CSV table of C-alpha atoms in Angstrom, one decimal:
chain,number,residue,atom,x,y,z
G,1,UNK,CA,-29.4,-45.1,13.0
G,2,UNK,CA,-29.1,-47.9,9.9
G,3,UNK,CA,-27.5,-47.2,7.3
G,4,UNK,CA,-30.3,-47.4,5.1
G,5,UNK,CA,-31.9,-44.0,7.6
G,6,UNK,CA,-28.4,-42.4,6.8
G,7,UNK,CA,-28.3,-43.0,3.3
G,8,UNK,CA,-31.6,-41.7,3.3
G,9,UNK,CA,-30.5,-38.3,5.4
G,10,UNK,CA,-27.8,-37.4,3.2
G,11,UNK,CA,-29.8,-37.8,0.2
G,12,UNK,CA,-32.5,-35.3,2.0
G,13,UNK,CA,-29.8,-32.9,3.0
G,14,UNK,CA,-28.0,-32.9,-0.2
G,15,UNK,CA,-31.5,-32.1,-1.7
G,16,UNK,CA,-32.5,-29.6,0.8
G,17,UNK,CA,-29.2,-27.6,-0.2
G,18,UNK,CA,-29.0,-28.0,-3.9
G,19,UNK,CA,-32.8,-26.1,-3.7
G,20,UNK,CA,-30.9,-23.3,-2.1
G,21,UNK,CA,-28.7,-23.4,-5.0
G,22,UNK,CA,-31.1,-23.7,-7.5
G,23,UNK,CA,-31.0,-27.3,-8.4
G,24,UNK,CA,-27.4,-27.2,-8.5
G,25,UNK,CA,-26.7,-31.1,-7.1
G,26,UNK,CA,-22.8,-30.7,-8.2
G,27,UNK,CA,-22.6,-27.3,-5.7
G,28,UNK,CA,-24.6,-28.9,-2.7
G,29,UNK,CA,-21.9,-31.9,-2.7
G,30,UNK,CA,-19.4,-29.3,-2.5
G,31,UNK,CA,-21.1,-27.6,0.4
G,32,UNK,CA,-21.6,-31.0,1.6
G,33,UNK,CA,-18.2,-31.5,1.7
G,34,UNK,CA,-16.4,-28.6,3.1
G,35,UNK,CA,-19.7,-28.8,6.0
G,36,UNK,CA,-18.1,-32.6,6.9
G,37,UNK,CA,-14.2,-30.9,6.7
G,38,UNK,CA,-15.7,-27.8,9.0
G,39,UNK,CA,-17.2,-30.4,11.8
G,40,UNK,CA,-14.0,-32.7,11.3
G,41,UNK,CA,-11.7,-30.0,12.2
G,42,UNK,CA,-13.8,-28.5,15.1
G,43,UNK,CA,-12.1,-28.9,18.2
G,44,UNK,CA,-15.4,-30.0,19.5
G,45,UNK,CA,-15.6,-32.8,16.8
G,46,UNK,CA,-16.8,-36.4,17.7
G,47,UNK,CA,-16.2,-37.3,14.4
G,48,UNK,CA,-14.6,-40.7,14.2
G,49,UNK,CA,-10.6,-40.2,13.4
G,50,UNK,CA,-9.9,-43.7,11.8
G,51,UNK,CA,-13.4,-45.0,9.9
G,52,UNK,CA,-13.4,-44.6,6.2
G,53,UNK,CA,-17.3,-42.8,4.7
G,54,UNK,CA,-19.1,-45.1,2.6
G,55,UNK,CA,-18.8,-44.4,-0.7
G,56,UNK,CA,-22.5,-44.7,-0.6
G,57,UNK,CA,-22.6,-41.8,1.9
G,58,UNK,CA,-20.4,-39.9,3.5
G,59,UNK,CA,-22.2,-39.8,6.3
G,60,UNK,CA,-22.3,-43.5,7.3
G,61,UNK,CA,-19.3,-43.4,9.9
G,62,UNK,CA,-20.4,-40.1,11.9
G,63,UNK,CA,-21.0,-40.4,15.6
G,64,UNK,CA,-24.5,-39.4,16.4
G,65,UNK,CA,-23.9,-36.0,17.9
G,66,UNK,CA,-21.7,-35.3,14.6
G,67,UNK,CA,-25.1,-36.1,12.4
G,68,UNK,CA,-27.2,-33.5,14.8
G,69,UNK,CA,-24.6,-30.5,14.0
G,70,UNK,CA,-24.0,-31.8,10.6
G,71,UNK,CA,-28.2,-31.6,10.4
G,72,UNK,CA,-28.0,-28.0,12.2
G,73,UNK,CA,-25.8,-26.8,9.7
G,74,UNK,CA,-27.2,-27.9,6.8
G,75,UNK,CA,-30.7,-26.2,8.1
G,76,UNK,CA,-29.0,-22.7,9.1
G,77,UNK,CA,-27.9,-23.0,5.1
G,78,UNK,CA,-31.4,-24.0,3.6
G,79,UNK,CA,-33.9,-22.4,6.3
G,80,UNK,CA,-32.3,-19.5,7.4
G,81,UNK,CA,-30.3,-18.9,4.4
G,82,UNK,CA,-26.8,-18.2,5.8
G,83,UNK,CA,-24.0,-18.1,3.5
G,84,UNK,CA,-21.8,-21.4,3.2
G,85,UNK,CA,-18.8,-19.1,4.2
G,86,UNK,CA,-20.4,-17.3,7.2
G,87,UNK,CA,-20.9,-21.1,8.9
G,88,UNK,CA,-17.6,-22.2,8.2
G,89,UNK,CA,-16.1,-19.3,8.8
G,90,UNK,CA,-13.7,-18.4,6.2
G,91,UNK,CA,-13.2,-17.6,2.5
G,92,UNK,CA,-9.9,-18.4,0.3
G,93,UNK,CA,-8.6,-15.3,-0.8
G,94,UNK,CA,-5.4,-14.7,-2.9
G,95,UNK,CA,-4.0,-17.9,-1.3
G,96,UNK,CA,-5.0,-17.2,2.7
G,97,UNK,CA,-7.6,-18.5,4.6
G,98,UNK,CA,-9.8,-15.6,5.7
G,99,UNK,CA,-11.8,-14.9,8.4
G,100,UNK,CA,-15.4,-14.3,7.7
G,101,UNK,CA,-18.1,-12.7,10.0
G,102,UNK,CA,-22.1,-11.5,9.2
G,103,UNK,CA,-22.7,-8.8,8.3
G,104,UNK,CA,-19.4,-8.2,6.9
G,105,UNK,CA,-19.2,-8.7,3.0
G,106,UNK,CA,-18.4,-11.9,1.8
G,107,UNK,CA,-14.8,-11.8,-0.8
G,108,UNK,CA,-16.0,-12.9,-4.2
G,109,UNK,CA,-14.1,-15.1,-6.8
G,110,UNK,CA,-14.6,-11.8,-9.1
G,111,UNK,CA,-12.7,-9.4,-6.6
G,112,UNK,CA,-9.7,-12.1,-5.8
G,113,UNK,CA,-9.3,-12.4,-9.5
G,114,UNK,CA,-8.3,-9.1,-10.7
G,115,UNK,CA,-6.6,-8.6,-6.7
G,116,UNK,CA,-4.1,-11.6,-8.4
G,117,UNK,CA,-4.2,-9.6,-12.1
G,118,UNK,CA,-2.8,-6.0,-10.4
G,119,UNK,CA,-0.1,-8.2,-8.2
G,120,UNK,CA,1.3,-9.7,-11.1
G,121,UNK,CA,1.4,-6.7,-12.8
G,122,UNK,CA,3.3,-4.8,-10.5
G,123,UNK,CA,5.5,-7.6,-9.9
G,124,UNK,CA,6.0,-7.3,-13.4
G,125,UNK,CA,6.8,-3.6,-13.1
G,126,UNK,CA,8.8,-3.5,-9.6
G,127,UNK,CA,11.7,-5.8,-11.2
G,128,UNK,CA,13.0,-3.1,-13.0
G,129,UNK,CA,13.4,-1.1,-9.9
G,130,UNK,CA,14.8,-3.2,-7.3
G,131,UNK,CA,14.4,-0.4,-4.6
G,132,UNK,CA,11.1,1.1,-5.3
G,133,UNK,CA,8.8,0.9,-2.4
G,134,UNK,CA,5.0,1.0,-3.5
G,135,UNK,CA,2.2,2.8,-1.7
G,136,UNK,CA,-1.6,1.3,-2.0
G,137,UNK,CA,-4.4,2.8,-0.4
G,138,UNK,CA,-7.3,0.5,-0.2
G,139,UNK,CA,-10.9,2.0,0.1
G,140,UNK,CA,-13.6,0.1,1.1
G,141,UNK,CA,-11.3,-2.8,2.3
G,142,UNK,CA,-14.7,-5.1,4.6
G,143,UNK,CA,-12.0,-7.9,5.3
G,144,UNK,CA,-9.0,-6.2,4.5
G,145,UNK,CA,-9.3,-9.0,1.5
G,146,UNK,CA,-7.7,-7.1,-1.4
G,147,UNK,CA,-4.8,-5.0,1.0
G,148,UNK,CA,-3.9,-8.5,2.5
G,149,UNK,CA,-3.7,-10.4,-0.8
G,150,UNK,CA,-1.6,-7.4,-2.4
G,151,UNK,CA,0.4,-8.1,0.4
G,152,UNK,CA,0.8,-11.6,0.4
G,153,UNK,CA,1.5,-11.6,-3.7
G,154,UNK,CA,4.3,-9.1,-4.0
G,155,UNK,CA,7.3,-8.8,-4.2
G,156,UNK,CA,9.0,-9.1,-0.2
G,157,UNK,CA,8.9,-6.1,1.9
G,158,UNK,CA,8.7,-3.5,-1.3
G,159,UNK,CA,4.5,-2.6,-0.1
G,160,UNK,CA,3.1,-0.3,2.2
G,161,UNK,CA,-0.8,-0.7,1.8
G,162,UNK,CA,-3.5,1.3,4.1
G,163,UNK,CA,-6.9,-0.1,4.0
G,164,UNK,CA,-10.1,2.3,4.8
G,165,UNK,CA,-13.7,1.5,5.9
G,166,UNK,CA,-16.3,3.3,7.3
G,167,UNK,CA,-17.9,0.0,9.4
G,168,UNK,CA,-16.6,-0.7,12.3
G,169,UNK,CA,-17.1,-4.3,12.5
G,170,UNK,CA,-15.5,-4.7,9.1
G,171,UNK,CA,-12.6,-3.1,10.2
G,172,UNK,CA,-12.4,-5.3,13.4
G,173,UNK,CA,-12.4,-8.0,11.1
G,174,UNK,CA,-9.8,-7.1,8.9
G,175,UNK,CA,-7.4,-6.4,11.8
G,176,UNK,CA,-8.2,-9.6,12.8
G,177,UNK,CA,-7.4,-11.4,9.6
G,178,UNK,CA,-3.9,-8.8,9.4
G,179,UNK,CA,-3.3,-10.6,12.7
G,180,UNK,CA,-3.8,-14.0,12.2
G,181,UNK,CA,-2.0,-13.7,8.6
G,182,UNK,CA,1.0,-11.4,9.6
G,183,UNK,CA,3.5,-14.8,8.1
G,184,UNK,CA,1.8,-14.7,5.0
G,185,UNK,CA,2.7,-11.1,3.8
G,186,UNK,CA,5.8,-11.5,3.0
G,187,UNK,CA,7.2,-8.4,4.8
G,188,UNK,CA,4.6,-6.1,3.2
G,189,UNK,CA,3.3,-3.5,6.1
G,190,UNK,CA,-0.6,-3.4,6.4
G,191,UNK,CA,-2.3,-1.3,8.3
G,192,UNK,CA,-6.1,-0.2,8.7
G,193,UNK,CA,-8.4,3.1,9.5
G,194,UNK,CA,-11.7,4.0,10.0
G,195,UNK,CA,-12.5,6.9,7.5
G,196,UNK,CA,-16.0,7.5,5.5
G,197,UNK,CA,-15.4,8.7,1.5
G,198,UNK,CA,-18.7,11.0,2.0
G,199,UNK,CA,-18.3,12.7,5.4
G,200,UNK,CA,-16.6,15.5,4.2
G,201,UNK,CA,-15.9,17.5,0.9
G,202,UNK,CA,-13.9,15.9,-1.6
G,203,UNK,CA,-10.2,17.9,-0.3
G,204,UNK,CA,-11.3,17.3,3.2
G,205,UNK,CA,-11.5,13.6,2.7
G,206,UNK,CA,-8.4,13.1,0.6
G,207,UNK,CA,-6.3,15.4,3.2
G,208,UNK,CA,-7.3,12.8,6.0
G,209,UNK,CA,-6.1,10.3,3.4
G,210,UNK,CA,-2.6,11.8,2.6
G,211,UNK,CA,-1.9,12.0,6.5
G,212,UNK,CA,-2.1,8.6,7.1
G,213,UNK,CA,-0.4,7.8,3.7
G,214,UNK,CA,3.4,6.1,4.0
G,215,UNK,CA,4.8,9.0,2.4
G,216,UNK,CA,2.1,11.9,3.7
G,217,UNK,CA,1.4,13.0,0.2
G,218,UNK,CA,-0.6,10.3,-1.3
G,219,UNK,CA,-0.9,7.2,-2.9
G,220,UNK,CA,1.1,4.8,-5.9
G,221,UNK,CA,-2.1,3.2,-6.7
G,222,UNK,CA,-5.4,3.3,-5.3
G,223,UNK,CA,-7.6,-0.1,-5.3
G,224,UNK,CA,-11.6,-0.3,-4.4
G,225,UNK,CA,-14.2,-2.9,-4.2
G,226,UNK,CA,-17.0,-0.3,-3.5
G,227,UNK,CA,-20.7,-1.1,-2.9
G,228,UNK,CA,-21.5,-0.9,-6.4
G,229,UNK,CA,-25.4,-2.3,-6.6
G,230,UNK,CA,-28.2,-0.2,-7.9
G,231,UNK,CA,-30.6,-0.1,-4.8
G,232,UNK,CA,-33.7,-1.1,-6.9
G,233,UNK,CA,-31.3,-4.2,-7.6
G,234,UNK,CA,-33.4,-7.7,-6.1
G,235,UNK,CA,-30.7,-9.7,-4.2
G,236,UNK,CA,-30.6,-13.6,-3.8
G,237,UNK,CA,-31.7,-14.4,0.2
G,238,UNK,CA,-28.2,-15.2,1.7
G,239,UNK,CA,-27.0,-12.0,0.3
G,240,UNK,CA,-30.6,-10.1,1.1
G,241,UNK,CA,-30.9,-11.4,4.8
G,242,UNK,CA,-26.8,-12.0,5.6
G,243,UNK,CA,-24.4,-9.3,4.0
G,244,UNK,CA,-24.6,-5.3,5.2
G,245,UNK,CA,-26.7,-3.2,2.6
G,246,UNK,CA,-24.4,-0.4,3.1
G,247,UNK,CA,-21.5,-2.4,1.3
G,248,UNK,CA,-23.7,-3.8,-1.5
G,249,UNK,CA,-25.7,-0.8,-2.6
G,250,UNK,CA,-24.7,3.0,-3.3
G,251,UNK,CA,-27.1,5.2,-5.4
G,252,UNK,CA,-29.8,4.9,-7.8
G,253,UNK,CA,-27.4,3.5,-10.4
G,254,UNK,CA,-24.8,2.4,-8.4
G,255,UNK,CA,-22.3,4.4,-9.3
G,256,UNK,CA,-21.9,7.1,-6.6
G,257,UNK,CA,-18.8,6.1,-5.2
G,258,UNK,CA,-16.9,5.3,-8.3
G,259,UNK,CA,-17.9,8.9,-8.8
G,260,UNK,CA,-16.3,10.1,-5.2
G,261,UNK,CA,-13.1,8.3,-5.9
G,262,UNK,CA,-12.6,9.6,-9.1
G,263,UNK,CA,-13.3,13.2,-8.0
G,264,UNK,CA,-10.5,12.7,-5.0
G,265,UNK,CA,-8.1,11.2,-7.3
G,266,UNK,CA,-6.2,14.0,-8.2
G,267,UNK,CA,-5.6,14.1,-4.2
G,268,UNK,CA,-4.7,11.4,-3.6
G,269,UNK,CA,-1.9,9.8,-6.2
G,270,UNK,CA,1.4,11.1,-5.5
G,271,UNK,CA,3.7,11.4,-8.6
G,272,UNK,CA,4.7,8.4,-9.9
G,273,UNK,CA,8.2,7.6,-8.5
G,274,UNK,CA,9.0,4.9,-11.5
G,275,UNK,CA,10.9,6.2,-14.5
G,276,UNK,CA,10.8,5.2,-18.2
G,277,UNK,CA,12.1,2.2,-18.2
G,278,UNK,CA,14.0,1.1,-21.4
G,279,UNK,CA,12.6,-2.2,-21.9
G,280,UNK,CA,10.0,-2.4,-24.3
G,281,UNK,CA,8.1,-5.2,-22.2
G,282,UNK,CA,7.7,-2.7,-19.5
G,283,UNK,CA,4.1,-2.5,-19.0
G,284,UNK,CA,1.6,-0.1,-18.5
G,285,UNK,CA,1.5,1.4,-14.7
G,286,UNK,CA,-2.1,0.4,-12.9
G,287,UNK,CA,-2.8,3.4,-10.8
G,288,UNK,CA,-6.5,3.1,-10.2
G,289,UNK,CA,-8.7,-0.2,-10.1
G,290,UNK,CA,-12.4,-0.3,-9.1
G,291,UNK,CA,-14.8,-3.4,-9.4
G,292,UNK,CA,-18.1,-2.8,-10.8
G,293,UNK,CA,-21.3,-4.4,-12.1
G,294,UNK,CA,-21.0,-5.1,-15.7
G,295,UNK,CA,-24.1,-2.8,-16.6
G,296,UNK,CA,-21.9,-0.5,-15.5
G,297,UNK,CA,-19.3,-0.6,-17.9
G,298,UNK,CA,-20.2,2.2,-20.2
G,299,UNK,CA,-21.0,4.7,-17.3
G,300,UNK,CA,-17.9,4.3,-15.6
G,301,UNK,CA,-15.9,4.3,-18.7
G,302,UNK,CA,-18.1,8.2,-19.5
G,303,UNK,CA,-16.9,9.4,-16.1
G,304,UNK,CA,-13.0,8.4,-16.7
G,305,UNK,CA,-13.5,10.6,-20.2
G,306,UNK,CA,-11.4,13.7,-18.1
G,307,UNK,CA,-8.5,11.1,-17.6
G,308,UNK,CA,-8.3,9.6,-21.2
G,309,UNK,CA,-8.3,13.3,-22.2
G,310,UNK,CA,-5.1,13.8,-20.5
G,311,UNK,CA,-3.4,10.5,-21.2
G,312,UNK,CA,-4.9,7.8,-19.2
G,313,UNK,CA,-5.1,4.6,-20.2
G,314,UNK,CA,-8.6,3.7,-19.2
G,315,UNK,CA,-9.3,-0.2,-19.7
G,316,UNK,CA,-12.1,-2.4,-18.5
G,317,UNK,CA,-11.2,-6.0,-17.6
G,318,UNK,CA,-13.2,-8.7,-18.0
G,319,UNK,CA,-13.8,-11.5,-15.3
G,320,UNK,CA,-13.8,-15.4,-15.4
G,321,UNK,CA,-17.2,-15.3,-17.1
G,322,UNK,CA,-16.4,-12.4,-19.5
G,323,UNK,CA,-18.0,-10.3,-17.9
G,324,UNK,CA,-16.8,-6.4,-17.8
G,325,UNK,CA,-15.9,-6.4,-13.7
């Protein structure tokens, strides 16, 4: 092939995926880029090792074979719509490099950014007590995303965190991604369990929980990135035709399981173990912490009304885009 045809091809594949991103050129360079690192670090790679890209394109030095897969990728993004992180295979989270699988849902930039908010606050908090060993019960953990990253971003071997899903293939995925990133968390135990929020009554379900708490009797804080969506909600393809439903949508409003957890969260928090401290910089405790849609913002705040009555602190934070998440 010239390098006139090749200069050509990457032009047509950077156009065929900035359509899939809605005319974003800037994004399709990016997916461009991390598709040529992907092939480069396959073991099956006939990528040349010493030729520098043209700066004209960065496709100029591939082998033939490496321009078929590169073209195969690039058409399993645009035709078939698969997510960027579903062909390479991972997602940054938190600092790791986790493993990502269809149908399992994706870790979004939204989720990872209050995951890093709590650790920081807690590190914050656990300084003052040097022995204090926090509990986190994780429901709705798909990858095991936000237990791992707690894990990774606290303070050394002061976290137990149990993770809870309903999916079987999610959970298979998150005990993968415990495995492969057992270095990475810092001491912190991690451990997973099938268990569905709605098979039971409310007790029932948190009773199952307590047993397989640390302690047996519940939880220091309780995290969830639920399926949140509004099921009349239209969804973008590669979410549409990629992710599993069941972790995108809940009820008519989206809202039923933020509903659930809130109704099992006198079950499930244990007593807080932390004292006053005396330092006026001491912040407040995060107990609970569930992502939503910003629409939602008002609802969710109506249905936490029986916990600011007795002394919550209910707060909504927003996201990178200012958005209440």
């Amino acid at each position: 092939m010239s390098l006139n045809s090749r200069l050509n091809l990457y032009q047509k594949l950077i156009s065929d995926l900035a359509r899939v991103r809605g005319g974003d050129s800037s994004g399709a360079r990016q997916e461009m880029r991390w598709l040529l690192d992907h092939l480069q670090s396959s073991p099956q790679s006939t990528l040349p090792v010493n030729s520098r890209p043209s700066s004209s394109s960065p496709i100029s030095s591939l082998s033939p074979s490496a321009i078929e897969k590169l073209v195969h990728l690039v058409d399993q993004r645009t035709r078939l719509f698969k997510p960027i992180q579903y062909i390479l295979g991972t997602q940054p989270f938190c600092g790791l490099d986790l493993r990502t699988r269809p149908p399992v849902l994706i870790p979004r930039q939204e989720t990872e950014e209050w995951t890093l908010t709590l650790a920081s606050k807690w590190n914050n908090i656990l300084k003052y007590f040097p022995s204090q060993e926090l509990h986190i019960l994780d429901l709705c953990t798909g990858t095991g995303c936000i237990a791992l990253g707690l894990a990774s971003n606290l303070p050394f071997g002061r976290a137990k965190i149990v993770g809870i899903d309903s999916y079987i293939p999610a959970l298979r995925l998150a005990h993968l991604n415990k495995n492969k990133l057992e270095s990475s968390l810092k001491g912190n135990h991690v451990e997973f369990h099938k268990v569905d929020l709605f098979a039971s009554n409310v007790e029932e379900t948190a009773n199952i929980l307590q047993k397989i708490s640390p302690s047996r009797c519940g939880f220091d804080v309780i995290v969830s990135n639920p399926p949140y969506l509004p099921r009349s909600l239209a969804l973008d393809p590669d979410v549409k035709m990629w992710e599993d439903p069941c972790a995108l949508h809940a009820d008519e409003d989206g809202t039923s399981f933020h509903r659930r957890i809130l109704e099992a969260l006198p079950f499930l928090l244990r007593k807080s173990p932390l004292p006053h401290p005396e330092s006026s910089s001491m912040e407040m405790v995060p107990r609970l912490v569930m992502e939503m849609d910003p629409p939602q913002s008002v609802v969710i705040r109506k249905m936490c009304g029986q916990y600011e009555q007795e002394g919550w602190n209910v707060q909504i934070w927003n996201d990178f885009r200012e958005q209440a998440r």
